[in-house]
mmCIF file of C-alpha atoms in Angstrom:
data_model
loop_
_atom_site.group_PDB
_atom_site.id
_atom_site.type_symbol
_atom_site.label_atom_id
_atom_site.label_comp_id
_atom_site.label_asym_id
_atom_site.label_seq_id
_atom_site.Cartn_x
_atom_site.Cartn_y
_atom_site.Cartn_z
ATOM 1 C CA MET A 6 42.429 10.483 64.904
ATOM 2 C CA LYS A 7 40.197 11.937 62.755
ATOM 3 C CA LYS A 8 40.216 15.806 62.529
ATOM 4 C CA THR A 9 37.194 17.829 63.487
ATOM 5 C CA LEU A 10 36.207 21.226 63.040
ATOM 6 C CA TRP A 11 34.448 21.596 66.565
ATOM 7 C CA THR A 12 37.245 21.948 68.952
ATOM 8 C CA ARG A 13 36.718 23.470 72.293
ATOM 9 C CA ASN A 14 37.571 27.078 71.153
ATOM 10 C CA TYR A 15 35.621 26.938 67.694
ATOM 11 C CA THR A 16 32.504 25.810 69.818
ATOM 12 C CA LEU A 17 32.950 28.453 72.297
ATOM 13 C CA LEU A 18 33.553 31.107 69.438
ATOM 14 C CA MET A 19 30.396 30.037 67.831
ATOM 15 C CA THR A 20 28.062 29.947 70.828
ATOM 16 C CA ALA A 21 29.175 33.596 71.527
ATOM 17 C CA THR A 22 28.622 34.545 68.021
ATOM 18 C CA ALA A 23 25.101 33.065 68.512
ATOM 19 C CA LEU A 24 24.252 34.993 71.540
ATOM 20 C CA GLY A 25 25.530 38.059 69.977
ATOM 21 C CA ALA A 26 23.846 37.721 66.851
ATOM 22 C CA ILE A 27 20.429 36.567 68.387
ATOM 23 C CA GLY A 28 20.608 40.283 70.258
ATOM 24 C CA GLY A 29 21.984 42.211 67.341
ATOM 25 C CA ILE A 30 19.141 40.754 64.574
ATOM 26 C CA ALA A 31 16.622 41.788 67.148
ATOM 27 C CA GLY A 32 17.797 45.316 68.070
ATOM 28 C CA SER A 33 18.581 46.186 64.497
ATOM 29 C CA PHE A 34 15.258 45.396 63.269
ATOM 30 C CA ALA A 35 13.259 47.361 65.959
ATOM 31 C CA LEU A 36 15.650 50.230 65.782
ATOM 32 C CA SER A 37 15.237 50.378 61.580
ATOM 33 C CA PHE A 38 11.462 50.414 61.866
ATOM 34 C CA LEU A 39 11.697 52.820 64.818
ATOM 35 C CA VAL A 40 13.557 55.614 62.890
ATOM 36 C CA PHE A 41 11.180 55.361 59.769
ATOM 37 C CA VAL A 42 8.328 55.653 61.933
ATOM 38 C CA LYS A 43 9.638 58.592 63.999
ATOM 39 C CA THR A 44 11.050 60.357 60.803
ATOM 40 C CA GLN A 45 9.050 59.093 57.711
ATOM 41 C CA SER A 46 12.261 59.587 55.558
ATOM 42 C CA THR A 47 14.602 57.143 54.151
ATOM 43 C CA LEU A 48 17.553 59.876 53.851
ATOM 44 C CA ALA A 49 17.286 60.235 57.802
ATOM 45 C CA SER A 50 17.172 56.086 58.002
ATOM 46 C CA ALA A 51 20.191 56.145 55.671
ATOM 47 C CA LEU A 52 22.166 59.121 57.460
ATOM 48 C CA VAL A 53 22.265 56.492 60.448
ATOM 49 C CA ILE A 54 24.459 54.316 58.335
ATOM 50 C CA ALA A 55 26.511 57.292 56.788
ATOM 51 C CA ILE A 56 27.688 58.819 59.853
ATOM 52 C CA ARG A 57 29.536 55.297 60.475
ATOM 53 C CA VAL A 58 32.058 56.210 58.394
ATOM 54 C CA ILE A 59 33.995 58.322 61.093
ATOM 55 C CA PRO A 60 34.661 55.797 63.450
ATOM 56 C CA GLY A 61 35.031 53.275 60.972
ATOM 57 C CA PHE A 62 37.913 54.975 59.417
ATOM 58 C CA LEU A 63 39.735 56.009 62.658
ATOM 59 C CA ILE A 64 39.153 52.914 65.010
ATOM 60 C CA PRO A 65 40.790 50.084 62.407
ATOM 61 C CA THR A 66 43.132 52.397 61.326
ATOM 62 C CA PHE A 67 44.434 53.142 64.913
ATOM 63 C CA LEU A 68 44.035 49.836 66.280
ATOM 64 C CA ALA A 69 45.222 47.095 63.719
ATOM 65 C CA PRO A 70 48.650 47.524 63.947
ATOM 66 C CA TRP A 71 48.217 47.274 67.639
ATOM 67 C CA MET A 72 46.184 43.891 67.122
ATOM 68 C CA ASP A 73 48.923 42.358 64.823
ATOM 69 C CA ARG A 74 51.489 43.233 67.572
ATOM 70 C CA PHE A 75 49.665 41.800 70.902
ATOM 71 C CA PRO A 76 47.018 38.968 71.730
ATOM 72 C CA ARG A 77 43.676 39.630 69.988
ATOM 73 C CA LYS A 78 41.310 37.592 72.488
ATOM 74 C CA PRO A 79 41.492 40.476 75.308
ATOM 75 C CA PHE A 80 40.284 43.036 72.502
ATOM 76 C CA LEU A 81 37.427 40.536 71.507
ATOM 77 C CA VAL A 82 36.082 40.099 75.014
ATOM 78 C CA ALA A 83 36.297 43.838 75.974
ATOM 79 C CA GLY A 84 34.480 44.869 72.769
ATOM 80 C CA ASP A 85 31.346 42.604 73.491
ATOM 81 C CA PHE A 86 31.378 43.583 77.042
ATOM 82 C CA ILE A 87 31.460 47.350 76.613
ATOM 83 C CA ASN A 88 28.889 47.040 73.523
ATOM 84 C CA GLY A 89 26.494 45.094 76.053
ATOM 85 C CA ILE A 90 26.880 48.157 78.629
ATOM 86 C CA PHE A 91 25.789 50.418 76.117
ATOM 87 C CA PHE A 92 22.877 48.642 74.574
ATOM 88 C CA GLY A 93 21.557 48.049 78.065
ATOM 89 C CA ALA A 94 21.846 51.752 78.731
ATOM 90 C CA ALA A 95 20.120 52.820 75.413
ATOM 91 C CA GLY A 96 17.359 50.371 76.413
ATOM 92 C CA LEU A 97 16.908 51.833 79.804
ATOM 93 C CA TYR A 98 16.913 55.366 78.563
ATOM 94 C CA LEU A 99 13.875 54.628 75.887
ATOM 95 C CA LEU A 100 12.262 53.273 78.787
ATOM 96 C CA TYR A 101 11.660 56.761 80.488
ATOM 97 C CA GLN A 102 12.426 59.351 77.569
ATOM 98 C CA PRO A 103 10.852 59.579 74.151
ATOM 99 C CA PHE A 104 12.923 58.912 70.951
ATOM 100 C CA ASN A 105 15.317 61.826 69.892
ATOM 101 C CA TYR A 106 16.520 61.553 66.365
ATOM 102 C CA LEU A 107 19.729 63.523 67.182
ATOM 103 C CA GLY A 108 20.500 61.666 70.144
ATOM 104 C CA TYR A 109 19.983 58.386 68.152
ATOM 105 C CA LEU A 110 22.645 59.599 65.815
ATOM 106 C CA GLY A 111 25.068 60.233 68.684
ATOM 107 C CA PHE A 112 24.476 57.013 70.094
ATOM 108 C CA SER A 113 24.964 55.251 66.380
ATOM 109 C CA LEU A 114 28.144 57.174 66.389
ATOM 110 C CA LEU A 115 29.212 55.263 69.823
ATOM 111 C CA LEU A 116 28.104 52.092 68.595
ATOM 112 C CA ALA A 117 29.978 52.308 65.467
ATOM 113 C CA CYS A 118 33.250 52.857 67.380
ATOM 114 C CA LEU A 119 32.345 49.800 69.533
ATOM 115 C CA ASN A 120 31.480 47.633 66.138
ATOM 116 C CA SER A 121 34.453 48.599 64.608
ATOM 117 C CA PHE A 122 36.739 47.625 67.659
ATOM 118 C CA ASP A 123 34.604 44.406 67.900
ATOM 119 C CA SER A 124 34.651 43.529 64.158
ATOM 120 C CA LEU A 125 38.125 43.951 63.574
ATOM 121 C CA ALA A 126 39.164 41.739 66.733
ATOM 122 C CA TYR A 127 36.618 39.115 65.749
ATOM 123 C CA ASN A 128 38.014 38.760 62.014
ATOM 124 C CA SER A 129 41.549 38.787 63.118
ATOM 125 C CA ILE A 130 41.080 35.729 65.566
ATOM 126 C CA TYR A 131 38.703 33.930 64.120
ATOM 127 C CA PRO A 132 41.014 32.121 61.454
ATOM 128 C CA ASN A 133 43.196 31.215 64.098
ATOM 129 C CA LEU A 134 40.682 29.214 65.823
ATOM 130 C CA ILE A 135 39.492 26.950 62.778
ATOM 131 C CA PRO A 136 41.412 23.909 62.685
ATOM 132 C CA LYS A 137 44.142 23.675 59.687
ATOM 133 C CA GLY A 138 42.301 22.371 56.804
ATOM 134 C CA MET A 139 38.823 22.827 58.038
ATOM 135 C CA GLU A 140 38.777 26.442 56.720
ATOM 136 C CA GLU A 141 35.864 26.418 54.231
ATOM 137 C CA LYS A 142 34.071 24.254 56.576
ATOM 138 C CA GLY A 143 34.619 26.678 59.238
ATOM 139 C CA TYR A 144 33.346 29.702 57.097
ATOM 140 C CA SER A 145 30.485 27.570 55.720
ATOM 141 C CA PHE A 146 29.056 26.940 59.399
ATOM 142 C CA SER A 147 29.692 30.337 60.377
ATOM 143 C CA ALA A 148 27.966 31.934 57.215
ATOM 144 C CA THR A 149 24.873 29.688 57.513
ATOM 145 C CA LEU A 150 24.467 30.519 61.384
ATOM 146 C CA TYR A 151 23.358 34.002 60.773
ATOM 147 C CA PRO A 152 20.508 33.126 58.257
ATOM 148 C CA VAL A 153 19.428 30.370 61.064
ATOM 149 C CA LEU A 154 19.191 32.843 63.583
ATOM 150 C CA ASN A 155 17.526 35.354 61.262
ATOM 151 C CA LEU A 156 14.810 32.640 60.778
ATOM 152 C CA VAL A 157 13.803 32.568 64.340
ATOM 153 C CA MET A 158 14.573 36.021 65.652
ATOM 154 C CA MET A 159 13.098 38.439 62.560
ATOM 155 C CA PRO A 160 9.464 37.315 62.813
ATOM 156 C CA VAL A 161 10.143 37.385 66.766
ATOM 157 C CA ALA A 162 11.784 40.617 66.791
ATOM 158 C CA ALA A 163 8.602 41.955 64.547
ATOM 159 C CA LEU A 164 6.316 40.566 67.361
ATOM 160 C CA LEU A 165 8.373 41.997 70.235
ATOM 161 C CA MET A 166 8.325 45.077 69.102
ATOM 162 C CA ASN A 167 4.494 45.323 68.950
ATOM 163 C CA THR A 168 4.334 43.923 72.563
ATOM 164 C CA ILE A 169 7.427 44.725 74.854
ATOM 165 C CA GLY A 170 8.596 47.455 72.850
ATOM 166 C CA VAL A 171 12.160 48.570 71.491
ATOM 167 C CA ALA A 172 13.517 49.665 74.792
ATOM 168 C CA TRP A 173 13.353 45.789 76.468
ATOM 169 C CA ILE A 174 14.694 44.508 73.141
ATOM 170 C CA LEU A 175 17.781 46.652 73.288
ATOM 171 C CA ILE A 176 18.178 45.807 77.255
ATOM 172 C CA GLY A 177 18.068 42.123 75.981
ATOM 173 C CA GLN A 178 20.613 42.470 73.740
ATOM 174 C CA GLY A 179 22.753 44.267 76.012
ATOM 175 C CA VAL A 180 22.463 41.097 78.506
ATOM 176 C CA LEU A 181 23.326 38.760 75.630
ATOM 177 C CA SER A 182 26.580 40.790 74.473
ATOM 178 C CA ILE A 183 27.698 40.303 77.935
ATOM 179 C CA LEU A 184 27.169 36.970 78.142
ATOM 180 C CA ALA A 185 29.028 36.549 74.923
ATOM 181 C CA ALA A 186 32.004 38.530 76.374
ATOM 182 C CA PHE A 187 32.122 35.677 79.411
ATOM 183 C CA ILE A 188 32.065 32.850 77.054
ATOM 184 C CA GLU A 189 35.084 34.104 74.456
ATOM 185 C CA ASN A 190 36.775 34.729 77.982
ATOM 186 C CA HIS A 191 37.091 30.817 77.997
ATOM 187 C CA ILE A 192 38.701 30.713 74.795
ATOM 188 C CA THR A 193 42.126 29.171 75.234
ATOM 189 C CA LEU A 194 44.858 30.269 72.689
ATOM 190 C CA GLU A 195 48.585 30.820 72.811
ATOM 191 C CA GLU A 196 49.009 34.504 71.880
ATOM 192 C CA HIS A 197 52.446 36.456 72.258
ATOM 193 C CA ARG A 198 53.305 39.928 72.082
ATOM 194 C CA LYS A 199 55.587 40.424 68.967
ATOM 195 C CA LEU A 200 57.660 43.232 69.952
ATOM 196 C CA ASP A 201 60.962 41.773 70.467
ATOM 197 C CA GLY A 202 61.641 43.543 73.846
ATOM 198 C CA GLU A 203 60.644 46.827 72.131
ATOM 199 C CA LYS A 204 58.186 49.514 73.370
ATOM 200 C CA TYR A 205 55.419 49.891 71.070
ATOM 201 C CA THR A 206 56.110 53.640 70.250
ATOM 202 C CA PHE A 207 53.963 55.854 67.743
ATOM 203 C CA SER A 208 57.332 55.252 65.623
ATOM 204 C CA LEU A 209 56.938 51.616 65.615
ATOM 205 C CA TRP A 210 53.043 51.795 65.079
ATOM 206 C CA LEU A 211 53.788 53.855 61.881
ATOM 207 C CA GLN A 212 56.157 51.556 60.686
ATOM 208 C CA ASP A 213 53.772 48.647 61.190
ATOM 209 C CA PHE A 214 51.056 50.779 59.138
ATOM 210 C CA LYS A 215 53.183 51.540 56.091
ATOM 211 C CA ALA A 216 54.152 47.950 56.011
ATOM 212 C CA GLY A 217 50.446 46.839 55.824
ATOM 213 C CA PHE A 218 49.592 49.457 53.338
ATOM 214 C CA ALA A 219 52.773 48.388 51.087
ATOM 215 C CA TYR A 220 51.493 45.007 51.417
ATOM 216 C CA LEU A 221 47.819 45.707 50.040
ATOM 217 C CA ARG A 222 49.423 48.124 47.358
ATOM 218 C CA ARG A 223 51.309 45.048 46.069
ATOM 219 C CA GLU A 224 48.347 42.628 46.037
ATOM 220 C CA LYS A 225 45.972 43.534 42.903
ATOM 221 C CA GLY A 226 43.870 40.670 43.435
ATOM 222 C CA LEU A 227 43.174 41.839 47.124
ATOM 223 C CA GLN A 228 42.365 45.370 45.754
ATOM 224 C CA GLY A 229 39.954 44.074 43.167
ATOM 225 C CA ILE A 230 38.182 42.183 45.852
ATOM 226 C CA TYR A 231 37.707 44.869 48.314
ATOM 227 C CA ALA A 232 36.945 47.346 45.747
ATOM 228 C CA TYR A 233 33.600 45.128 44.691
ATOM 229 C CA MET A 234 32.785 44.117 48.198
ATOM 230 C CA GLY A 235 32.670 47.820 48.804
ATOM 231 C CA ILE A 236 30.550 48.784 46.303
ATOM 232 C CA SER A 237 28.409 45.897 46.829
ATOM 233 C CA ASN A 238 27.982 46.052 50.453
ATOM 234 C CA GLY A 239 27.341 49.608 50.327
ATOM 235 C CA MET A 240 24.532 49.366 48.081
ATOM 236 C CA ALA A 241 23.031 46.702 50.028
ATOM 237 C CA GLN A 242 23.053 48.806 53.147
ATOM 238 C CA GLY A 243 21.476 51.361 51.350
ATOM 239 C CA TYR A 244 18.643 49.030 50.222
ATOM 240 C CA GLY A 245 17.868 48.491 53.922
ATOM 241 C CA PRO A 246 16.002 51.654 54.571
ATOM 242 C CA LEU A 247 14.456 51.478 51.029
ATOM 243 C CA MET A 248 13.004 48.369 51.770
ATOM 244 C CA VAL A 249 11.977 49.285 54.889
ATOM 245 C CA ALA A 250 10.137 52.324 53.338
ATOM 246 C CA PHE A 251 8.646 50.012 50.648
ATOM 247 C CA PHE A 252 7.141 47.639 53.020
ATOM 248 C CA SER A 253 5.985 50.344 55.053
ATOM 249 C CA THR A 254 4.090 52.349 52.598
ATOM 250 C CA MET A 255 2.988 50.054 49.593
ATOM 251 C CA PRO A 256 -0.651 48.846 50.043
ATOM 252 C CA GLY A 257 -1.006 45.131 51.033
ATOM 253 C CA LEU A 258 2.637 45.016 52.564
ATOM 254 C CA THR A 259 3.582 44.958 56.025
ATOM 255 C CA SER A 260 6.640 45.032 58.392
ATOM 256 C CA VAL A 261 5.979 40.998 59.250
ATOM 257 C CA MET A 262 5.854 40.224 55.550
ATOM 258 C CA TYR A 263 9.309 42.273 55.291
ATOM 259 C CA ALA A 264 10.548 40.154 58.439
ATOM 260 C CA PHE A 265 9.470 36.903 56.496
ATOM 261 C CA PHE A 266 12.113 37.735 53.838
ATOM 262 C CA SER A 267 14.810 35.983 56.440
ATOM 263 C CA VAL A 268 12.854 32.837 56.119
ATOM 264 C CA ALA A 269 13.430 32.467 52.364
ATOM 265 C CA GLU A 270 16.806 33.512 52.928
ATOM 266 C CA PHE A 271 17.236 31.165 55.468
ATOM 267 C CA LEU A 272 16.231 28.365 53.489
ATOM 268 C CA GLY A 273 18.603 29.632 50.657
ATOM 269 C CA ARG A 274 21.504 29.850 52.785
ATOM 270 C CA SER A 275 20.664 26.526 54.691
ATOM 271 C CA LEU A 276 21.018 24.613 51.633
ATOM 272 C CA GLY A 277 23.769 26.668 50.149
ATOM 273 C CA GLY A 278 25.735 26.311 53.317
ATOM 274 C CA LEU A 279 25.083 22.394 53.266
ATOM 275 C CA PHE A 280 26.176 22.489 49.670
ATOM 276 C CA SER A 281 29.624 24.387 50.563
ATOM 277 C CA TYR A 282 30.179 22.439 53.817
ATOM 278 C CA HIS A 283 29.932 18.783 51.994
ATOM 279 C CA LEU A 284 31.111 19.685 48.406
ATOM 280 C CA LYS A 285 34.658 20.556 48.024
ATOM 281 C CA LEU A 286 34.792 22.726 44.666
ATOM 282 C CA GLU A 287 38.311 22.701 42.394
ATOM 283 C CA LYS A 288 40.348 25.502 43.228
ATOM 284 C CA LYS A 289 40.617 26.186 39.748
ATOM 285 C CA LYS A 290 36.724 26.503 39.367
ATOM 286 C CA LYS A 291 36.217 28.780 42.020
ATOM 287 C CA PHE A 292 36.837 32.048 40.462
ATOM 288 C CA GLY A 293 34.521 31.235 37.729
ATOM 289 C CA PHE A 294 31.684 30.156 40.192
ATOM 290 C CA SER A 295 32.068 33.255 42.260
ATOM 291 C CA PHE A 296 32.038 35.863 39.538
ATOM 292 C CA LEU A 297 28.790 33.883 37.888
ATOM 293 C CA VAL A 298 27.132 34.226 41.470
ATOM 294 C CA TYR A 299 28.077 38.022 41.731
ATOM 295 C CA GLN A 300 26.101 38.512 38.291
ATOM 296 C CA LEU A 301 23.326 36.648 39.359
ATOM 297 C CA TYR A 302 22.905 38.197 42.774
ATOM 298 C CA GLU A 303 22.728 41.801 41.200
ATOM 299 C CA THR A 304 20.299 40.687 38.634
ATOM 300 C CA MET A 305 17.991 39.279 41.247
ATOM 301 C CA ASP A 306 18.471 42.637 43.234
ATOM 302 C CA MET A 307 17.189 44.638 39.887
ATOM 303 C CA LEU A 308 14.265 42.401 39.920
ATOM 304 C CA LEU A 309 13.015 42.117 43.404
ATOM 305 C CA LEU A 310 10.647 44.839 44.116
ATOM 306 C CA TRP A 311 9.056 44.468 40.840
ATOM 307 C CA LEU A 312 7.881 40.928 41.594
ATOM 308 C CA PRO A 313 4.470 39.544 43.466
ATOM 309 C CA TYR A 314 5.451 38.890 47.114
ATOM 310 C CA PRO A 315 5.684 34.953 46.776
ATOM 311 C CA LEU A 316 8.240 35.564 44.117
ATOM 312 C CA MET A 317 10.042 37.710 46.156
ATOM 313 C CA LEU A 318 10.558 35.216 48.645
ATOM 314 C CA VAL A 319 11.871 32.841 45.686
ATOM 315 C CA ASN A 320 14.209 35.433 44.809
ATOM 316 C CA ARG A 321 15.574 35.906 48.445
ATOM 317 C CA GLY A 322 15.907 32.075 48.696
ATOM 318 C CA ILE A 323 18.243 32.053 45.505
ATOM 319 C CA VAL A 324 20.204 34.987 46.712
ATOM 320 C CA GLY A 325 20.731 33.000 49.994
ATOM 321 C CA PHE A 326 21.971 30.051 48.358
ATOM 322 C CA LEU A 327 24.187 31.749 45.674
ATOM 323 C CA GLY A 328 25.714 34.043 48.198
ATOM 324 C CA VAL A 329 26.699 31.907 50.988
ATOM 325 C CA ASN A 330 28.660 29.641 48.449
ATOM 326 C CA SER A 331 30.609 32.544 47.108
ATOM 327 C CA ALA A 332 31.007 34.418 50.391
ATOM 328 C CA THR A 333 32.303 31.145 52.025
ATOM 329 C CA MET A 334 34.954 30.674 49.236
ATOM 330 C CA ARG A 335 35.914 34.072 49.180
ATOM 331 C CA GLN A 336 36.560 34.452 52.989
ATOM 332 C CA ALA A 337 38.131 31.218 53.357
ATOM 333 C CA ALA A 338 40.801 31.859 50.424
ATOM 334 C CA VAL A 339 41.371 35.403 51.131
ATOM 335 C CA GLN A 340 41.994 34.968 55.237
ATOM 336 C CA LYS A 341 44.191 31.706 54.322
ATOM 337 C CA TYR A 342 45.934 33.856 51.800
ATOM 338 C CA ILE A 343 46.746 37.078 54.014
ATOM 339 C CA PRO A 344 49.999 36.098 56.392
ATOM 340 C CA ASP A 345 49.041 36.484 60.104
ATOM 341 C CA GLU A 346 51.263 38.909 60.844
ATOM 342 C CA TYR A 347 49.367 41.159 58.495
ATOM 343 C CA ARG A 348 45.797 40.030 58.941
ATOM 344 C CA ALA A 349 44.442 42.866 61.383
ATOM 345 C CA ARG A 350 46.026 45.593 59.411
ATOM 346 C CA ILE A 351 44.506 44.209 55.826
ATOM 347 C CA ASN A 352 41.425 43.176 57.339
ATOM 348 C CA SER A 353 41.232 46.903 58.544
ATOM 349 C CA PHE A 354 41.729 48.313 55.203
ATOM 350 C CA GLU A 355 38.745 46.146 53.956
ATOM 351 C CA GLY A 356 36.718 47.281 56.756
ATOM 352 C CA VAL A 357 37.458 50.831 56.028
ATOM 353 C CA ALA A 358 36.702 50.427 52.240
ATOM 354 C CA ILE A 359 33.605 48.892 53.064
ATOM 355 C CA LEU A 360 32.334 51.328 55.468
ATOM 356 C CA ALA A 361 33.283 54.105 53.328
ATOM 357 C CA ALA A 362 31.222 52.643 50.323
ATOM 358 C CA SER A 363 28.594 52.021 52.744
ATOM 359 C CA SER A 364 28.496 55.791 54.089
ATOM 360 C CA VAL A 365 28.550 57.318 50.386
ATOM 361 C CA LEU A 366 26.212 54.637 48.701
ATOM 362 C CA SER A 367 23.475 54.354 51.536
ATOM 363 C CA LEU A 368 23.298 57.972 51.304
ATOM 364 C CA LEU A 369 23.043 58.131 47.595
ATOM 365 C CA VAL A 370 20.380 55.312 47.361
ATOM 366 C CA GLY A 371 18.399 57.077 50.356
ATOM 367 C CA PHE A 372 18.649 60.693 48.264
ATOM 368 C CA LEU A 373 17.211 58.724 45.254
ATOM 369 C CA GLY A 374 14.705 57.065 47.378
ATOM 370 C CA GLU A 375 13.333 60.756 48.152
ATOM 371 C CA LEU A 376 13.254 61.483 44.454
ATOM 372 C CA MET A 377 12.011 58.538 42.581
ATOM 373 C CA ASP A 378 9.892 55.176 42.708
ATOM 374 C CA TYR A 379 11.265 52.695 45.452
ATOM 375 C CA ARG A 380 11.523 50.299 42.740
ATOM 376 C CA ILE A 381 13.109 52.060 40.114
ATOM 377 C CA CYS A 382 15.882 53.339 42.594
ATOM 378 C CA MET A 383 16.792 49.862 43.500
ATOM 379 C CA SER A 384 16.895 48.436 40.047
ATOM 380 C CA VAL A 385 19.145 51.310 39.058
ATOM 381 C CA CYS A 386 21.456 50.895 41.754
ATOM 382 C CA ALA A 387 21.664 47.042 41.332
ATOM 383 C CA PHE A 388 22.852 47.724 37.835
ATOM 384 C CA LEU A 389 25.325 50.227 38.555
ATOM 385 C CA THR A 390 26.740 47.368 41.034
ATOM 386 C CA LEU A 391 26.388 45.006 38.307
ATOM 387 C CA ALA A 392 28.708 47.180 36.199
ATOM 388 C CA ALA A 393 31.274 47.575 39.112
ATOM 389 C CA CYS A 394 31.727 44.183 39.243
ATOM 390 C CA TRP A 395 32.965 43.737 35.692
ATOM 391 C CA GLY A 396 35.524 46.658 36.441
ATOM 392 C CA THR A 397 36.757 45.471 39.919
ATOM 393 C CA ILE A 398 36.412 41.485 39.620
ATOM 394 C CA TRP A 399 36.761 40.668 35.990
ATOM 395 C CA ARG A 400 39.414 43.461 35.421
ATOM 396 C CA ARG A 401 41.458 41.682 38.350
ATOM 397 C CA ARG A 402 40.624 38.250 37.356
ATOM 398 C CA LYS A 403 44.321 36.786 36.955
ATOM 399 C CA GLU A 404 45.224 38.079 40.267
ATOM 400 C CA ILE A 405 42.052 36.686 42.011
ATOM 401 C CA HIS A 406 42.366 33.528 40.573
ATOM 402 C CA ALA A 407 45.951 33.309 42.245
ATOM 403 C CA ILE A 408 44.316 34.078 45.499
ATOM 404 C CA TYR A 409 41.224 31.517 45.189
ATOM 405 C CA GLU A 410 44.246 28.776 43.961
ATOM 406 C CA ALA A 411 46.709 29.385 46.273
#
């Protein structure tokens, strides 16, 4: 019998993922412009990202040892359901009350707690729902799914923001998150408590935490990957408010034009996803390909805001093609490399590193955006990220090679 990626479990998970992403794309787009319009400050927008560092540290650190001991599906379902309730409540609030920046900071802090919880559960259970031997195909599809939805939802979000308003977008996002939770609840996965008759005490939790940390300390290759991902993702988070400000203030540019960046990235990611889905690269070539992609990716970011708008779209198309291929290879290799009994803890360490970098670096980018031309700011930050790639990925090339070739 021919093996297929599209088992019942994988299909259910991707359906739920699509519903959550549709609402998330629309909601994030609307809120990002709402914050800048109300505050007229890139630093205020960046602060929304920065405050996520607190729950981003605490939630994964506390819950990861539990997720490695207990079934992960209940965590996944509960996370999406509660997320939907809060987004719906936020939308109802905005229907009757004016936007309040301090209140929104508090809401963002709450959402960061829920997102940390949900992301950790999703990333930990996802590899177990991909049929054996289909890891790269699975990650190729999931990496392509988001840009496909971006193609549809970013222009739609721009239209909805100007017609029905942010409040109704958030209510819709809440409904879709709750629906995703009901779909995830139908996933059938045999999971067991890993307690050997013991009670899960604080002492056992501490033992599990130390064991995960000790594993990561031994894995120099994972350290190098996570360090670069933290810096790269952190800078990218900071670029978001920067580009919103650029397209809001530069004559001849509009929010709708910014939304169509998603179309260019969709085309690039779609072609890249097809490439990675159907073409299997030799293991010994994967590190070299990924490292080359990182160099090109940062170079494209350095050039982006200096280009005429049509070439900006070409730039994002190339970035989309390259990015989806390197991300697919990295995710499949790393998740397959990490033993299942450590996966939640190691994924939590990765998440903490990325979130910490996002908080610090997004503030740095936002601060620099207040002091200098937006184009110069993005070019400088992209160059620093390129230098960081050599100091992390290239420095640990021997150990990272071993991860890709395992």
